[in-house]
Amino acid sequence: MSIERLERRQGAALVAPALIWTIAFFVLPFAAMIWMSLTHMEGRQVVNEPGFGNYLRIFTDPSLFRGIVVSLEITSIVTVLSVILAWPLAWIIATRVPERWRRLALLLAVLPFWTSYVVRSYSWALVLGENGIVMQSLIQIGLLDTPIQIMATRAATIIGFVHFFVMLLTLTIYSNLVQLSPNYARAAEDLGASRWQVIRLVILPLTLPGVVTGAFLTFVLCMGDYITPQILGGNSELTLPQLIMLQLGRRGDYPMASALAVVLMVLVTLAYAGCARWLKMERV
Amino acid sequence: MISRPTCTALALCAAALPISAHAATELNALIWCDHADPALLEPFEQAHDVRINVKEYQGTAEALTILEQSRPGDWDLLVIDAVDVGRAVERDVLAPLPAEALPTTDFFPELVMASHNTKDGVTYAVTDKFGYNTLAYDKTKVDPADMTSLKSLWSGKYAGRIGIYDYYLPSLGLVGIAEGIPTAELGGDNIEKLREPLMALKKDTKLVADVVGSQTALATGEVDILLGGGEYLTATLHAENPNLEWIIPEEGAALWAESIAVLKDAGNPELALEFVKYVTSPEGQARLATSSCYWGMPANAKAGEHLTDEQKAVLRWDEQAEFLKRAQLYPIPSAEDDAAMQDLWTDMLQN
């Protein structure tokens, strides 16, 4: 046997476990989901006659289509707000916090990850409620006469999400910032750049891979999340995951749930395609 | 001296022993959360040297899907909405029960529900708990006189202070009752008649939430009135907030009822039947009625002997005869009507 053929076989043997894993746990279930999305319900039975009826309905039924719009709106707002809040936080931790305190600062940043997601959402429900600490404090200091409704609105969902994802983005941006050589900033300053120009024109662009990686993770996790909008949104509007759960838990309509899940997957893939330039490993 | 590996092996054996000692057999039950209360399960587990594994589910469709995707013998017991027993019988997942072994002669007559729990003379399930989807409210923030009519919810007086229990069947049933449509007639063209009042109600509604969310909203004062709420929401909060109240308005309310059944492919059908007998016995019924997840009326009237006066007062035991006269069973829609009702509910949530 030639060395080339031997190497090919060895390569195939090394790749095989990962390939089998991917086929078994991603390709096959995804193919099954696509197939299921092409079937439809008649009464309470699934009819295995392939067609695009479910997809047609998703884009023509205002209630279902609105789920896509609501999800995209919430996810976009959360991603933008999280980036705006996380970048300065990461920058402060990486450059302004003395090294001996940096670990503590990072620990505080990741602390929200230590509590259960459900408990955290319910905690926000109590905080944002009419009798919660936010409204009562605003009334006490005279900024409000009567409480305004935040709980059970889109704002509550966004606050809950941003709280979680700012921490995630802070970590990805921080890891990017600490890898940057201080020589870039020094060189820019030597050439006459102000501190703000250094941040805007040198550091910020160099941290884009970290920002985009975090933003993409935020987009994926936020887009697919069911718990936060369910608890904090008060069912005032439904996101895609809520619509999927409605099809599964209430209706037993697996074909429609699968079609909605495929749409969700396509949206995430499009987001990946949009971010792909910055998500390349060598740039992170 | 005992070597370290031996010690480790002994420790592992010792750790495993209590499990095997306690769990001679196991029962697996698909349930609603009230059946997970240790105060209900432990007496049976100790008496029969059995471990009961429970899995909670949200809706009948979910339960039936779990059963379809399980192997025969995986599940022994099913707790199901009484109006959905027929759906489970259609799917051929329930085992016949020996009617003579069940204490239904002690039940409140309305709760025997033979038309739902039996088919062709064969009993497939037995009712074990009931209550009302009605109006729950905080009597210090709402005029209790207003709560005697469902129409008050549409008056605008309580705009922004109303919550809706997120279960389409009873809540649509209540909107229908308010519109003068009995739940038994809620189907076909009548469903669309609910759209306008439902959307009008949504405008004045603060949130639509599940049991826990509804309970939290009432407890924290987020909402003052809950459509679809009843004793199951207020009873567990009664000790902390006695101002929470529920009422059956003059137009009526929707009766909810749970049934318990043994599954056709149960791994341990004899013991599963024993559990059904236990849950429907007066003692079991009293424990189930006051379950920590939510309270509800026991179907067995003899359970009253095992409830304290205070518990009976919270359950409003003495008023049941009058309540039952005014309550209507959930709508039981055909598959087509069910889809139409769910579409209407989704529209309401999304708009």
XYZ file of C-alpha atoms in Angstrom:
635
model
C 0.000 0.000 0.000
C 1.353 3.403 -0.958
C 2.096 5.982 1.763
C -0.437 8.312 0.188
C -3.203 5.725 0.419
C -2.216 4.875 3.981
C -2.367 8.524 4.961
C -5.769 8.852 3.314
C -7.031 5.865 5.285
C -5.589 7.198 8.516
C -7.160 10.566 7.815
C -10.526 8.953 7.125
C -10.249 6.898 10.325
C -9.490 10.006 12.326
C -12.339 11.984 10.787
C -14.851 9.126 10.941
C -15.921 9.495 14.615
C -16.652 13.194 14.185
C -18.420 12.519 10.898
C -20.546 9.737 12.387
C -21.336 11.935 15.385
C -22.404 14.820 13.139
C -24.515 12.589 10.922
C -26.161 10.815 13.856
C -26.827 13.838 16.020
C -27.257 16.665 13.540
C -27.823 15.623 9.940
C -30.323 12.811 10.607
C -32.430 14.664 13.222
C -32.403 17.788 11.064
C -33.439 15.760 8.005
C -36.231 14.183 10.071
C -37.326 17.642 11.178
C -37.371 18.913 7.596
C -39.388 15.876 6.540
C -41.815 16.423 9.425
C -42.169 20.088 8.454
C -43.353 18.998 5.005
C -46.164 16.827 6.402
C -49.357 18.241 7.851
C -52.099 17.565 10.381
C -55.562 16.354 9.546
C -57.624 16.484 12.690
C -55.269 15.118 15.310
C -53.301 12.872 12.942
C -50.101 13.596 11.037
C -50.518 12.984 7.302
C -47.299 11.994 5.528
C -47.989 13.726 2.230
C -45.131 16.154 1.588
C -45.961 19.759 0.765
C -45.130 23.318 1.671
C -48.436 24.130 3.363
C -46.891 24.796 6.753
C -44.329 27.212 5.322
C -47.009 28.941 3.280
C -49.070 29.369 6.414
C -46.148 30.741 8.415
C -45.689 33.543 5.889
C -49.384 34.239 5.274
C -50.948 33.828 8.734
C -50.395 37.207 10.457
C -50.147 35.630 13.926
C -47.410 33.214 12.879
C -45.506 35.691 10.729
C -45.605 38.205 13.546
C -43.717 35.656 15.666
C -40.766 35.977 13.266
C -40.960 39.776 13.295
C -41.232 39.955 17.096
C -38.293 37.564 17.534
C -36.101 39.518 15.115
C -37.018 42.848 16.689
C -36.343 41.693 20.247
C -33.125 39.894 19.271
C -31.794 42.906 17.339
C -32.525 45.338 20.169
C -31.006 42.990 22.770
C -27.874 42.406 20.681
C -27.275 46.113 20.039
C -27.937 47.126 23.657
C -25.748 44.322 24.994
C -22.841 45.333 22.740
C -23.205 48.994 23.724
C -23.122 48.113 27.417
C -20.614 45.264 27.287
C -17.826 46.935 25.293
C -17.090 49.747 27.791
C -17.425 47.273 30.654
C -14.923 44.891 29.062
C -12.620 47.784 28.211
C -12.701 49.087 31.780
C -11.972 45.630 33.200
C -9.149 45.033 30.709
C -7.461 48.420 30.888
C -8.587 50.410 33.907
C -9.102 47.887 36.684
C -5.815 47.150 38.507
C -4.591 43.651 37.735
C -5.084 42.376 41.281
C -8.787 43.327 41.133
C -9.357 42.074 37.608
C -10.220 38.536 38.645
C -12.786 39.822 41.087
C -14.269 42.100 38.416
C -14.521 39.165 36.012
C -16.032 37.017 38.728
C -18.687 39.663 39.351
C -19.277 39.833 35.615
C -19.993 36.101 35.339
C -21.906 35.854 38.614
C -25.334 35.917 36.918
C -24.398 32.675 35.122
C -24.302 30.923 38.496
C -28.011 31.275 39.128
C -30.723 29.302 37.409
C -32.064 30.956 34.298
C -35.649 30.405 35.432
C -35.022 31.779 38.912
C -33.302 34.819 37.428
C -36.257 35.508 35.141
C -38.728 35.203 38.010
C -36.507 37.501 40.082
C -36.733 40.113 37.342
C -40.506 39.648 37.352
C -40.526 40.593 41.027
C -38.092 43.470 40.552
C -39.941 44.986 37.602
C -43.447 44.518 38.988
C -45.608 47.411 40.137
C -44.668 46.690 43.730
C -41.090 45.828 42.823
C -38.011 47.702 43.908
C -37.660 49.701 40.660
C -41.154 51.218 40.667
C -41.243 51.746 44.405
C -37.850 53.501 44.337
C -38.942 55.776 41.479
C -42.083 56.662 43.426
C -40.127 57.214 46.651
C -37.721 59.653 45.027
C -40.637 61.458 43.398
C -39.896 60.639 39.762
C -43.226 58.846 39.392
C -46.628 59.353 40.982
C -47.963 55.945 40.089
C -46.146 52.852 38.855
C -45.829 52.347 35.103
C -46.098 48.925 33.555
C -42.807 47.310 32.633
C -43.537 43.763 33.680
C -45.444 41.737 31.057
C -44.200 43.960 28.257
C -41.502 43.684 25.612
C -39.354 46.017 27.733
C -39.272 43.456 30.559
C -38.185 40.724 28.147
C -35.431 42.954 26.769
C -34.188 43.905 30.251
C -34.046 40.234 31.260
C -32.159 39.302 28.111
C -29.732 42.231 28.244
C -28.844 41.417 31.861
C -27.812 37.935 30.769
C -26.095 38.709 27.481
C -24.082 41.727 28.611
C -22.124 39.287 30.738
C -21.570 36.918 27.838
C -20.431 39.721 25.538
C -18.212 41.198 28.229
C -16.303 37.941 28.397
C -15.842 37.571 24.632
C -14.802 41.210 24.202
C -12.542 41.101 27.253
C -10.742 38.022 25.935
C -10.179 39.916 22.701
C -8.998 43.097 24.432
C -6.399 41.415 26.641
C -4.807 39.838 23.578
C -4.247 43.220 21.938
C -0.705 44.447 22.149
C -0.492 47.815 23.959
C 1.953 48.827 21.222
C -0.958 49.576 18.857
C -2.301 52.235 21.221
C 1.178 53.575 21.936
C 1.983 53.841 18.233
C -1.269 55.706 17.588
C -0.614 58.067 20.494
C 2.947 58.678 19.249
C 1.451 59.677 15.923
C -0.728 62.254 17.673
C -4.008 60.444 18.132
C -6.132 61.512 21.089
C -7.303 58.860 23.594
C -10.779 58.865 22.043
C -9.276 58.498 18.544
C -7.161 55.582 19.747
C -10.247 53.824 21.067
C -12.434 54.638 18.062
C -9.948 54.136 15.257
C -7.579 51.497 16.642
C -8.892 49.454 19.558
C -12.550 49.247 18.556
C -11.885 47.892 15.039
C -9.366 45.403 16.421
C -11.938 44.045 18.869
C -14.572 43.554 16.170
C -13.992 39.772 15.985
C -14.754 39.488 19.708
C -17.736 41.789 19.408
C -19.150 39.870 16.455
C -18.523 36.493 18.089
C -20.387 37.646 21.205
C -23.098 39.321 19.164
C -23.612 36.166 17.134
C -23.855 34.050 20.289
C -26.294 36.590 21.715
C -28.353 36.453 18.535
C -28.475 32.646 18.514
C -29.293 32.246 22.212
C -31.780 35.127 22.309
C -33.536 34.025 19.118
C -34.010 30.503 20.456
C -34.932 31.372 24.035
C -38.352 30.448 25.366
C -38.122 31.079 29.111
C -37.468 34.815 29.352
C -40.231 35.998 26.986
C -42.608 33.487 28.561
C -41.997 34.692 32.123
C -41.281 38.387 31.602
C -43.220 39.102 28.411
C -46.541 38.118 29.948
C -47.710 36.567 26.684
C -48.420 40.036 25.356
C -46.764 38.915 22.120
C -45.264 35.616 21.075
C -41.743 34.940 19.849
C -40.797 32.064 17.539
C -39.834 29.649 20.360
C -43.106 30.412 22.137
C -45.010 29.662 18.933
C -43.076 26.397 18.571
C -43.929 25.406 22.146
C -47.562 26.297 21.518
C -47.640 23.892 18.569
C -45.941 21.119 20.562
C -47.527 21.370 23.997
C -51.028 22.461 23.127
C -51.793 21.315 19.625
C -49.494 18.346 19.184
C -48.866 19.846 15.736
C -45.373 18.523 15.132
C -45.344 19.404 11.411
C -45.991 23.099 12.100
C -43.574 23.110 15.052
C -40.918 21.584 12.776
C -41.572 24.155 10.052
C -41.213 26.984 12.573
C -38.011 25.377 13.899
C -36.611 25.179 10.356
C -37.404 28.879 9.862
C -35.597 29.602 13.124
C -32.613 27.589 11.930
C -32.564 29.434 8.606
C -32.575 32.800 10.398
C -29.628 31.708 12.549
C -27.784 30.452 9.456
C -28.368 33.804 7.740
C -27.019 35.553 10.836
C -23.968 33.301 10.676
C -23.482 34.093 7.006
C -23.694 37.797 7.830
C -21.064 37.488 10.570
C -18.882 34.882 8.859
C -16.216 37.380 7.867
C -15.489 38.154 11.519
C -16.154 34.714 12.886
C -13.120 33.171 11.173
C -11.023 31.639 13.889
C -7.726 33.214 12.875
C -9.169 36.677 13.333
C -10.602 36.065 16.786
C -6.547 -2.989 57.443
C -8.925 -2.476 54.531
C -7.322 -1.222 51.362
C -8.387 2.074 49.791
C -10.027 0.437 46.700
C -11.978 -1.862 49.001
C -13.097 1.123 51.051
C -14.228 2.874 47.891
C -16.122 -0.207 46.737
C -17.799 -0.564 50.127
C -18.706 3.110 50.158
C -20.272 2.787 46.702
C -22.224 -0.293 47.792
C -23.378 1.514 50.934
C -24.481 4.489 48.856
C -26.422 2.192 46.548
C -28.063 0.197 49.331
C -30.667 2.682 50.530
C -32.006 3.018 46.981
C -32.403 -0.710 46.442
C -33.730 -1.164 49.968
C -36.410 1.458 49.474
C -37.325 0.811 45.894
C -38.401 -2.783 45.605
C -40.613 -1.680 42.708
C -41.251 1.524 40.890
C -44.259 3.235 39.402
C -43.868 5.853 36.705
C -46.582 8.465 36.479
C -47.309 11.237 33.987
C -48.981 13.850 36.109
C -49.977 17.416 36.866
C -47.931 19.073 39.593
C -50.436 18.479 42.417
C -49.779 14.731 42.187
C -46.057 15.297 42.832
C -46.596 16.394 46.431
C -44.555 14.154 48.780
C -47.366 14.415 51.364
C -49.566 12.566 48.854
C -46.987 10.099 47.535
C -44.994 9.095 50.618
C -47.744 7.263 52.552
C -48.403 5.073 49.518
C -44.695 4.550 48.839
C -44.099 3.418 52.408
C -47.178 1.215 52.562
C -46.313 -0.604 49.330
C -42.525 -0.383 49.392
C -42.581 1.365 46.050
C -40.925 4.424 44.573
C -43.153 6.661 42.468
C -41.345 8.542 39.708
C -43.350 11.453 38.411
C -43.062 13.548 35.286
C -45.120 16.697 34.938
C -46.574 17.724 31.626
C -48.531 20.765 30.468
C -51.146 19.718 27.944
C -52.893 16.553 26.808
C -51.211 16.710 23.400
C -47.838 16.694 25.128
C -48.776 13.731 27.324
C -50.026 11.701 24.368
C -46.840 12.482 22.444
C -44.704 11.358 25.390
C -46.662 8.098 25.515
C -46.314 7.552 21.771
C -42.571 8.034 21.983
C -42.125 5.768 25.007
C -41.604 2.040 25.130
C -44.405 -0.183 26.454
C -44.066 -0.404 30.223
C -42.339 2.971 30.592
C -45.420 4.574 32.151
C -47.931 3.141 34.603
C -50.234 6.023 35.455
C -51.680 9.033 33.705
C -53.392 12.052 35.227
C -55.416 13.772 32.538
C -58.045 16.455 32.089
C -61.368 14.634 32.514
C -62.657 16.048 29.229
C -59.659 14.529 27.422
C -60.084 10.943 28.648
C -61.935 10.208 25.383
C -58.908 11.355 23.390
C -56.680 8.950 25.313
C -59.196 6.112 24.849
C -59.265 6.868 21.090
C -55.474 6.467 21.049
C -55.893 3.147 22.866
C -53.421 4.009 25.629
C -55.623 3.385 28.692
C -56.343 0.107 30.456
C -59.882 -0.751 31.606
C -60.420 -0.227 35.336
C -62.585 -2.466 37.538
C -65.444 -0.051 38.235
C -66.561 -2.003 41.321
C -63.169 -1.428 42.948
C -63.489 2.353 42.720
C -65.323 4.361 45.396
C -67.429 6.383 42.946
C -70.575 5.843 45.011
C -69.016 8.220 47.568
C -68.342 10.871 44.942
C -70.198 14.128 44.446
C -72.671 12.817 41.832
C -71.688 15.448 39.234
C -68.074 14.322 39.477
C -68.560 10.663 38.578
C -68.528 11.901 34.984
C -69.312 8.507 33.500
C -69.872 10.071 30.087
C -66.197 11.059 30.049
C -64.499 8.357 32.069
C -66.228 5.379 30.453
C -66.753 4.200 26.903
C -69.139 1.459 25.838
C -69.692 0.589 29.474
C -65.977 0.187 30.205
C -64.382 2.467 32.794
C -61.031 3.858 31.700
C -60.439 6.609 34.246
C -61.788 8.030 37.463
C -62.167 11.662 38.503
C -59.938 12.581 41.426
C -60.129 16.363 41.803
C -62.169 19.261 40.543
C -62.681 22.971 40.805
C -63.684 26.012 38.847
C -62.123 28.265 36.288
C -63.785 31.445 37.318
C -62.880 34.882 38.685
C -60.172 35.262 41.309
C -59.568 38.734 42.728
C -58.170 40.840 45.528
C -61.184 42.013 47.489
C -59.367 45.081 48.845
C -58.658 46.404 45.345
C -61.810 45.366 43.543
C -65.440 45.967 44.400
C -66.656 42.439 45.246
C -70.128 43.417 43.999
C -68.668 43.927 40.522
C -67.301 40.417 40.555
C -70.766 38.898 40.672
C -70.941 39.447 36.919
C -68.414 38.524 34.250
C -69.562 41.589 32.310
C -67.638 43.824 34.743
C -64.463 42.783 32.991
C -65.635 44.505 29.834
C -66.835 47.663 31.623
C -63.450 49.408 31.365
C -63.410 50.003 35.136
C -60.632 47.457 35.624
C -58.591 48.161 32.489
C -54.953 47.215 32.992
C -55.686 45.303 36.171
C -56.925 42.077 34.628
C -54.977 38.882 34.039
C -56.075 35.870 31.995
C -55.203 32.273 32.768
C -53.386 30.952 29.711
C -55.444 27.868 28.943
C -57.641 28.417 25.953
C -60.412 25.920 26.768
C -61.664 27.259 30.113
C -60.849 30.876 29.329
C -62.689 30.784 25.990
C -65.433 28.905 27.819
C -65.734 31.807 30.252
C -65.820 34.400 27.464
C -68.560 32.296 25.872
C -70.459 32.105 29.160
C -70.230 35.900 29.441
C -71.680 36.132 25.931
C -74.498 33.752 26.821
C -73.063 30.810 24.881
C -73.043 27.635 26.995
C -69.738 25.758 26.866
C -71.500 22.715 25.411
C -72.482 24.813 22.378
C -69.054 26.299 21.856
C -68.112 25.043 18.407
C -68.553 25.800 14.714
C -69.688 29.350 14.006
C -69.980 30.155 17.705
C -66.200 30.239 18.013
C -65.903 33.333 15.829
C -68.516 35.069 17.994
C -65.891 35.085 20.750
C -63.324 37.020 18.710
C -64.649 40.503 19.358
C -65.169 40.174 23.135
C -61.858 38.323 23.468
C -59.904 41.021 21.655
C -61.704 43.722 23.660
C -60.736 41.924 26.855
C -57.119 41.608 25.706
C -56.946 45.413 25.371
C -57.757 45.774 29.078
C -55.561 42.837 30.075
C -52.176 43.198 31.663
C -50.913 39.676 31.200
C -51.816 36.182 30.123
C -49.996 33.636 32.265
C -49.766 29.993 33.271
C -50.658 28.739 36.769
C -47.429 29.873 38.425
C -47.358 33.188 36.556
C -51.015 33.859 37.386
C -50.451 33.047 41.026
C -47.379 35.299 41.161
C -49.262 38.140 39.456
C -52.113 37.929 41.965
C -49.791 37.551 44.933
C -47.589 40.510 43.988
C -50.541 42.740 43.112
C -49.513 42.844 39.466
C -53.137 42.134 38.589
C -56.222 42.499 40.753
C -58.519 40.168 38.818
C -57.772 36.907 37.096
C -60.134 35.436 34.523
C -59.870 31.672 34.689
C -58.495 31.678 38.206
C -60.237 29.910 41.028
C -59.577 28.172 44.294
C -56.529 26.469 42.792
C -54.804 29.872 42.632
C -55.979 31.544 45.790
C -56.124 28.644 48.264
C -52.358 28.157 48.600
C -51.943 31.934 49.000
C -54.735 32.239 51.533
C -52.508 32.105 54.603
C -50.266 34.911 53.297
C -52.973 37.027 51.749
C -56.515 36.352 52.963
C -57.741 39.199 50.735
C -57.547 36.945 47.715
C -60.982 35.632 46.892
C -62.793 33.763 44.170
C -66.404 33.718 43.091
C -68.695 32.021 40.654
C -70.400 34.915 38.864
C -74.104 34.898 38.114
C -73.454 33.837 34.495
C -71.603 30.730 35.678
C -68.084 29.286 35.585
C -66.172 26.499 33.874
C -65.753 23.279 35.824
C -62.342 21.634 35.617
C -61.833 18.031 36.613
C -58.809 15.753 36.640
C -59.032 12.028 36.023
C -56.500 9.356 36.831
C -55.996 6.247 34.727
C -53.802 3.168 34.463
C -51.962 2.890 31.161
C -52.608 -0.039 28.879
C -48.943 -1.042 28.722
C -48.258 -0.391 32.406
C -45.266 -2.309 33.719
C -46.976 -2.867 37.042
C -50.746 -2.640 36.453
C -51.792 -4.169 39.803
C -49.830 -1.654 41.846
C -50.905 1.170 39.537
C -54.532 0.229 40.264
C -53.741 0.239 43.980
C -52.462 3.793 43.571
C -55.668 4.824 41.817
C -57.651 3.310 44.710
C -55.450 5.181 47.189
C -55.794 8.534 45.432
C -59.583 8.175 45.269
C -59.861 7.021 48.882
C -60.971 9.643 51.445
C -57.440 9.944 52.902
C -55.750 10.193 49.524
C -58.372 12.645 48.332
C -57.827 14.934 51.303
C -54.085 14.948 50.663
C -54.562 15.600 46.950
C -57.098 18.373 47.623
C -54.577 20.299 49.716
C -51.526 19.543 47.600
C -48.774 22.147 47.884
C -48.837 22.882 44.139
C -52.516 23.848 44.121
C -55.655 23.083 46.024
C -58.888 21.785 44.564
C -62.025 20.000 45.632
C -61.773 16.228 46.109
C -64.202 14.232 43.977
C -64.854 11.897 46.909
C -67.274 13.630 49.312
C -66.013 11.498 52.203
C -62.665 13.309 52.018
C -64.323 15.993 54.116
C -63.829 13.757 57.154
C -60.068 14.128 56.717
C -59.968 17.868 56.122
C -59.836 20.473 58.872
C -62.569 23.086 59.193
C -60.124 25.723 58.054
C -59.202 23.732 54.950
C -62.876 23.199 54.166
C -63.530 26.903 54.605
C -60.784 27.757 52.105
C -62.191 25.200 49.670
C -65.704 26.548 50.399
C -66.848 23.022 51.003
C -70.384 23.871 52.093
C -71.127 25.909 48.970
C -70.262 23.179 46.473
C -73.820 22.064 45.808
C -74.759 25.573 44.669
C -71.506 26.031 42.744
C -71.921 22.765 40.883
C -75.409 23.836 39.746
C -73.961 26.964 38.136
C -70.794 25.443 36.708
C -70.476 24.209 33.151
C -67.955 21.628 32.007
C -65.073 22.765 29.778
C -65.844 22.898 26.081
C -65.032 19.549 24.459
C -64.259 20.567 20.885
C -63.894 18.329 17.848
C -60.433 18.294 16.307
C -61.540 20.970 13.818
C -63.121 23.205 16.460
C -60.131 22.654 18.709
C -57.819 23.970 15.987
C -60.121 26.963 15.417
C -60.176 27.736 19.143
C -56.409 27.506 19.378
C -56.016 29.753 16.329
C -58.288 32.305 17.968
C -56.283 32.063 21.194
C -52.988 32.512 19.311
C -54.436 35.574 17.543
C -55.415 36.991 20.907
C -51.941 36.421 22.355
C -50.240 37.881 19.326
C -52.338 41.036 18.958
